[in-house]
Amino acid sequence: MSKFQLIPTTQGPLYPPSEVVNKHGNFVVVLNLIKEDNAISWGGAKKSQLPKFGETSAYTILEELDIKNEKRLAEIEFFSLPLSLPLNNYPIVFAPKQCPNPSQIQRFSLPLSNGYIYDYRENDGLRKLNKIVLSDWLKAQGTLDVTIDGSVARFDFCFKNLIPNSLYTVMSLREKDLNPQELTRPGPLGIPNVFVTDSNGFANYYAILNNPFPKHEKDSNRIINVIVLFMSSQQSYGGAIGYFGLGGDVHAQLKLSQIDLFDHLITTPIKEK
């Protein structure tokens, strides 16, 4: 069994720079903040120009955030991204059989604690959430144990300090999901890929996948990261990770710190008889 620690983030791909914005519509970036010298840090940013997918250009940094300044971090409330998604160069439709033309849908940003919920009625008993702020978001913790038995890998997660009473999903990121020449659609890590936190933000989740870590070869499409997504829509989407993705309804909160941590894991395909 291999053990991993997940770290807080607000990012999926580098564009949009974040999957949350503040009340002014500026991206709040936790993890990779691209500067003119390609140095990486974290803070608030608003992109001034959008490169092609697979390329990068420096963010326009409005404020660098001090992780030790909890008072300042508690002032930054999170909002969903408006639609169509701003500064998005990821050429993938996340739920192609459910929402084939997401770029044609227009809507305003909303507080993450009060997201868009399809078919919602006031008398249905929605659990009310406190406003979601950066200082609380960063308290999230997650551990992952991966156990391999031949062709099968089991993923066991334990979480604490997530947003209480909320729906989360877990997605897998594979090698080709970031490859502009052979782009594949990110998918769930297991189905159903959902869990609901308790009133203290605790939860557990597991998934069992067949051959997620084939040998490192040109045509392999190994899992290279797992991302824990807060669902502001309080919904899940079957074989898709979200209806709009990338901050429209899914919001990355935890992930592995780098994409090579699974490199030593190998699963073997089942031999045909």
GROMACS .gro file of C-alpha atoms in nm:
model
  273
    1MET     CA    1   0.000   0.000   0.000
    2SER     CA    2   0.121   0.350  -0.090
    3LYS     CA    3   0.021   0.655   0.112
    4PHE     CA    4  -0.024   1.010  -0.022
    5GLN     CA    5  -0.113   1.349   0.121
    6LEU     CA    6  -0.349   1.582  -0.066
    7ILE     CA    7  -0.297   1.957  -0.053
    8PRO     CA    8  -0.541   2.251  -0.089
    9THR     CA    9  -0.582   2.420  -0.425
   10THR     CA   10  -0.828   2.623  -0.630
   11GLN     CA   11  -0.687   2.512  -0.967
   12GLY     CA   12  -0.760   2.256  -1.230
   13PRO     CA   13  -0.560   2.336  -1.546
   14LEU     CA   14  -0.372   2.668  -1.556
   15TYR     CA   15  -0.658   2.835  -1.750
   16PRO     CA   16  -0.890   2.948  -1.613
   17PRO     CA   17  -0.625   3.040  -1.352
   18SER     CA   18  -0.862   2.929  -1.075
   19GLU     CA   19  -1.196   2.757  -1.030
   20VAL     CA   20  -1.318   3.029  -0.792
   21VAL     CA   21  -1.328   3.408  -0.803
   22ASN     CA   22  -1.378   3.676  -0.539
   23LYS     CA   23  -1.667   3.924  -0.524
   24HIS     CA   24  -1.492   4.145  -0.780
   25GLY     CA   25  -1.460   3.859  -1.031
   26ASN     CA   26  -1.083   3.820  -0.985
   27PHE     CA   27  -0.938   3.470  -0.976
   28VAL     CA   28  -0.818   3.350  -0.637
   29VAL     CA   29  -0.525   3.123  -0.716
   30VAL     CA   30  -0.396   2.863  -0.474
   31LEU     CA   31  -0.107   2.653  -0.608
   32ASN     CA   32   0.041   2.765  -0.942
   33LEU     CA   33   0.078   3.139  -0.998
   34ILE     CA   34   0.264   3.202  -1.323
   35LYS     CA   35   0.490   3.508  -1.316
   36GLU     CA   36   0.693   3.681  -1.585
   37ASP     CA   37   1.000   3.471  -1.500
   38ASN     CA   38   0.784   3.154  -1.493
   39ALA     CA   39   0.829   3.134  -1.117
   40ILE     CA   40   0.536   2.970  -0.945
   41SER     CA   41   0.372   3.101  -0.630
   42TRP     CA   42   0.014   3.161  -0.520
   43GLY     CA   43  -0.213   3.460  -0.475
   44GLY     CA   44  -0.487   3.659  -0.648
   45ALA     CA   45  -0.463   3.700  -1.022
   46LYS     CA   46  -0.652   3.812  -1.329
   47LYS     CA   47  -0.520   3.703  -1.669
   48SER     CA   48  -0.459   3.971  -1.926
   49GLN     CA   49  -0.417   3.742  -2.226
   50LEU     CA   50  -0.504   3.382  -2.300
   51PRO     CA   51  -0.251   3.150  -2.465
   52LYS     CA   52  -0.331   2.839  -2.666
   53PHE     CA   53  -0.396   2.524  -2.467
   54GLY     CA   54  -0.063   2.370  -2.366
   55GLU     CA   55   0.115   2.706  -2.355
   56THR     CA   56   0.148   2.956  -2.070
   57SER     CA   57   0.186   3.328  -2.022
   58ALA     CA   58   0.224   3.529  -1.705
   59TYR     CA   59  -0.079   3.617  -1.496
   60THR     CA   60  -0.152   3.977  -1.409
   61ILE     CA   61  -0.107   3.962  -1.031
   62LEU     CA   62  -0.328   4.199  -0.836
   63GLU     CA   63  -0.233   4.083  -0.487
   64GLU     CA   64   0.005   3.824  -0.347
   65LEU     CA   65  -0.158   3.652  -0.053
   66ASP     CA   66   0.016   3.580   0.276
   67ILE     CA   67  -0.088   3.234   0.393
   68LYS     CA   68  -0.015   3.337   0.753
   69ASN     CA   69  -0.252   3.635   0.741
   70GLU     CA   70  -0.573   3.455   0.836
   71LYS     CA   71  -0.760   3.781   0.889
   72ARG     CA   72  -0.701   3.878   0.525
   73LEU     CA   73  -0.781   3.528   0.399
   74ALA     CA   74  -1.110   3.527   0.593
   75GLU     CA   75  -1.215   3.841   0.403
   76ILE     CA   76  -1.201   3.665   0.066
   77GLU     CA   77  -1.533   3.498  -0.009
   78PHE     CA   78  -1.548   3.245  -0.291
   79PHE     CA   79  -1.781   3.272  -0.590
   80SER     CA   80  -1.837   3.040  -0.884
   81LEU     CA   81  -1.708   3.145  -1.224
   82PRO     CA   82  -1.962   3.311  -1.453
   83LEU     CA   83  -2.070   3.143  -1.775
   84SER     CA   84  -1.945   3.122  -2.034
   85LEU     CA   85  -1.620   3.040  -1.851
   86PRO     CA   86  -1.373   3.331  -1.860
   87LEU     CA   87  -1.013   3.278  -1.972
   88ASN     CA   88  -1.073   2.914  -2.057
   89ASN     CA   89  -0.859   2.748  -2.323
   90TYR     CA   90  -0.936   2.385  -2.235
   91PRO     CA   91  -1.102   2.245  -2.550
   92ILE     CA   92  -1.306   1.974  -2.377
   93VAL     CA   93  -1.680   1.947  -2.314
   94PHE     CA   94  -1.705   1.785  -1.973
   95ALA     CA   95  -2.056   1.637  -2.008
   96PRO     CA   96  -2.094   1.595  -2.388
   97LYS     CA   97  -2.415   1.387  -2.371
   98GLN     CA   98  -2.575   1.617  -2.117
   99CYS     CA   99  -2.446   1.964  -2.209
  100PRO     CA  100  -2.306   1.961  -2.563
  101ASN     CA  101  -2.276   2.341  -2.600
  102PRO     CA  102  -2.171   2.485  -2.261
  103SER     CA  103  -2.003   2.788  -2.418
  104GLN     CA  104  -2.344   2.914  -2.536
  105ILE     CA  105  -2.486   2.933  -2.183
  106GLN     CA  106  -2.467   3.269  -2.005
  107ARG     CA  107  -2.511   3.333  -1.632
  108PHE     CA  108  -2.370   3.543  -1.352
  109SER     CA  109  -2.133   3.433  -1.079
  110LEU     CA  110  -2.287   3.330  -0.746
  111PRO     CA  111  -2.146   3.275  -0.395
  112LEU     CA  112  -2.008   2.923  -0.372
  113SER     CA  113  -2.230   2.865  -0.069
  114ASN     CA  114  -2.541   2.941  -0.275
  115GLY     CA  115  -2.479   2.780  -0.612
  116TYR     CA  116  -2.709   2.705  -0.905
  117ILE     CA  117  -2.913   2.391  -0.836
  118TYR     CA  118  -3.127   2.265  -1.121
  119ASP     CA  119  -3.497   2.213  -1.043
  120TYR     CA  120  -3.450   2.346  -0.690
  121ARG     CA  121  -3.761   2.446  -0.494
  122GLU     CA  122  -3.755   2.635  -0.164
  123ASN     CA  123  -3.962   2.367   0.012
  124ASP     CA  124  -3.720   2.085  -0.078
  125GLY     CA  125  -3.508   2.137   0.234
  126LEU     CA  126  -3.176   2.270   0.109
  127ARG     CA  127  -2.912   2.266   0.381
  128LYS     CA  128  -2.791   2.622   0.426
  129LEU     CA  129  -2.416   2.676   0.413
  130ASN     CA  130  -2.212   2.952   0.572
  131LYS     CA  131  -2.027   3.170   0.325
  132ILE     CA  132  -1.714   2.997   0.199
  133VAL     CA  133  -1.393   3.194   0.251
  134LEU     CA  134  -1.030   3.130   0.162
  135SER     CA  135  -0.912   3.079   0.521
  136ASP     CA  136  -1.159   2.792   0.571
  137TRP     CA  137  -1.091   2.644   0.226
  138LEU     CA  138  -0.721   2.607   0.310
  139LYS     CA  139  -0.792   2.404   0.624
  140ALA     CA  140  -0.905   2.106   0.415
  141GLN     CA  141  -0.699   1.790   0.457
  142GLY     CA  142  -0.702   1.460   0.278
  143THR     CA  143  -0.506   1.136   0.280
  144LEU     CA  144  -0.505   0.867   0.011
  145ASP     CA  145  -0.403   0.502   0.036
  146VAL     CA  146  -0.356   0.314  -0.291
  147THR     CA  147  -0.352  -0.066  -0.277
  148ILE     CA  148  -0.266  -0.267  -0.589
  149ASP     CA  149  -0.362  -0.628  -0.650
  150GLY     CA  150  -0.260  -0.733  -1.000
  151SER     CA  151  -0.475  -0.540  -1.245
  152VAL     CA  152  -0.684  -0.371  -0.976
  153ALA     CA  153  -0.610  -0.059  -0.772
  154ARG     CA  154  -0.816   0.051  -0.473
  155PHE     CA  155  -0.815   0.417  -0.369
  156ASP     CA  156  -0.912   0.491  -0.007
  157PHE     CA  157  -0.955   0.853   0.101
  158CYS     CA  158  -1.003   1.012   0.441
  159PHE     CA  159  -1.098   1.381   0.461
  160LYS     CA  160  -1.140   1.642   0.729
  161ASN     CA  161  -1.213   2.015   0.739
  162LEU     CA  162  -1.397   2.014   0.407
  163ILE     CA  163  -1.707   2.232   0.367
  164PRO     CA  164  -1.970   2.081   0.602
  165ASN     CA  165  -2.295   1.927   0.475
  166SER     CA  166  -2.185   1.943   0.113
  167LEU     CA  167  -2.162   1.721  -0.192
  168TYR     CA  168  -1.816   1.643  -0.327
  169THR     CA  169  -1.695   1.435  -0.619
  170VAL     CA  170  -1.356   1.285  -0.700
  171MET     CA  171  -1.203   1.296  -1.047
  172SER     CA  172  -0.904   1.128  -1.205
  173LEU     CA  173  -0.655   1.316  -1.419
  174ARG     CA  174  -0.478   1.105  -1.679
  175GLU     CA  175  -0.166   1.174  -1.883
  176LYS     CA  176  -0.346   1.256  -2.205
  177ASP     CA  177  -0.600   1.483  -2.034
  178LEU     CA  178  -0.326   1.748  -2.053
  179ASN     CA  179  -0.174   1.648  -2.387
  180PRO     CA  180  -0.279   1.890  -2.667
  181GLN     CA  181  -0.191   1.630  -2.934
  182GLU     CA  182  -0.394   1.340  -2.781
  183LEU     CA  183  -0.644   1.511  -2.555
  184THR     CA  184  -0.877   1.286  -2.354
  185ARG     CA  185  -1.171   1.384  -2.133
  186PRO     CA  186  -1.111   1.381  -1.754
  187GLY     CA  187  -1.344   1.142  -1.578
  188PRO     CA  188  -1.465   1.029  -1.238
  189LEU     CA  189  -1.245   0.826  -1.006
  190GLY     CA  190  -1.499   0.550  -0.964
  191ILE     CA  191  -1.876   0.558  -1.014
  192PRO     CA  192  -2.059   0.677  -0.819
  193ASN     CA  193  -1.787   0.929  -0.747
  194VAL     CA  194  -1.976   1.123  -0.479
  195PHE     CA  195  -1.964   1.168  -0.104
  196VAL     CA  196  -2.134   1.404   0.140
  197THR     CA  197  -1.948   1.562   0.431
  198ASP     CA  198  -2.087   1.559   0.784
  199SER     CA  199  -2.153   1.868   0.995
  200ASN     CA  200  -1.781   1.891   1.079
  201GLY     CA  201  -1.653   1.847   0.724
  202PHE     CA  202  -1.541   1.484   0.769
  203ALA     CA  203  -1.587   1.216   0.504
  204ASN     CA  204  -1.446   0.895   0.358
  205TYR     CA  205  -1.449   0.771   0.001
  206TYR     CA  206  -1.316   0.474  -0.195
  207ALA     CA  207  -1.292   0.370  -0.558
  208ILE     CA  208  -1.177   0.050  -0.730
  209LEU     CA  209  -1.041   0.081  -1.086
  210ASN     CA  210  -0.911  -0.172  -1.334
  211ASN     CA  211  -0.556  -0.112  -1.460
  212PRO     CA  212  -0.526   0.264  -1.383
  213PHE     CA  213  -0.143   0.242  -1.376
  214PRO     CA  214  -0.027   0.048  -1.684
  215LYS     CA  215   0.343   0.035  -1.764
  216HIS     CA  216   0.494   0.362  -1.879
  217GLU     CA  217   0.457   0.334  -2.256
  218LYS     CA  218   0.374   0.573  -2.537
  219ASP     CA  219   0.014   0.461  -2.570
  220SER     CA  220  -0.062   0.437  -2.197
  221ASN     CA  221  -0.298   0.682  -2.034
  222ARG     CA  222  -0.214   0.645  -1.668
  223ILE     CA  223  -0.378   0.829  -1.383
  224ILE     CA  224  -0.136   1.101  -1.273
  225ASN     CA  225  -0.346   1.289  -1.019
  226VAL     CA  226  -0.673   1.281  -0.828
  227ILE     CA  227  -0.875   1.595  -0.758
  228VAL     CA  228  -1.140   1.642  -0.493
  229LEU     CA  229  -1.414   1.876  -0.619
  230PHE     CA  230  -1.660   2.082  -0.420
  231MET     CA  231  -1.988   2.080  -0.614
  232SER     CA  232  -2.154   2.420  -0.585
  233SER     CA  233  -2.445   2.271  -0.781
  234GLN     CA  234  -2.485   2.000  -0.511
  235GLN     CA  235  -2.526   1.755  -0.802
  236SER     CA  236  -2.332   1.479  -0.973
  237TYR     CA  237  -2.329   1.387  -1.340
  238GLY     CA  238  -2.277   1.012  -1.378
  239GLY     CA  239  -1.981   0.953  -1.608
  240ALA     CA  240  -1.896   1.323  -1.628
  241ILE     CA  241  -1.719   1.523  -1.360
  242GLY     CA  242  -1.945   1.825  -1.401
  243TYR     CA  243  -2.196   1.991  -1.629
  244PHE     CA  244  -1.972   2.289  -1.709
  245GLY     CA  245  -1.649   2.205  -1.527
  246LEU     CA  246  -1.356   2.431  -1.434
  247GLY     CA  247  -1.534   2.656  -1.185
  248GLY     CA  248  -1.878   2.666  -1.343
  249ASP     CA  249  -2.007   2.395  -1.110
  250VAL     CA  250  -1.696   2.201  -1.000
  251HIS     CA  251  -1.430   2.358  -0.780
  252ALA     CA  252  -1.101   2.182  -0.706
  253GLN     CA  253  -1.015   2.185  -0.335
  254LEU     CA  254  -0.763   1.903  -0.285
  255LYS     CA  255  -0.514   1.729  -0.512
  256LEU     CA  256  -0.167   1.575  -0.515
  257SER     CA  257   0.113   1.832  -0.504
  258GLN     CA  258   0.279   1.703  -0.824
  259ILE     CA  259   0.198   1.471  -1.111
  260ASP     CA  260   0.484   1.221  -1.070
  261LEU     CA  261   0.387   1.080  -0.730
  262PHE     CA  262   0.212   0.779  -0.887
  263ASP     CA  263   0.506   0.699  -1.116
  264HIS     CA  264   0.619   0.396  -0.915
  265LEU     CA  265   0.275   0.233  -0.921
  266ILE     CA  266   0.219  -0.039  -1.182
  267THR     CA  267  -0.093  -0.244  -1.253
  268THR     CA  268  -0.100  -0.536  -1.496
  269PRO     CA  269  -0.380  -0.587  -1.748
  270ILE     CA  270  -0.590  -0.901  -1.722
  271LYS     CA  271  -0.462  -1.161  -1.967
  272GLU     CA  272  -0.718  -1.286  -2.217
  273LYS     CA  273  -0.772  -1.660  -2.210
   0.00000   0.00000   0.00000
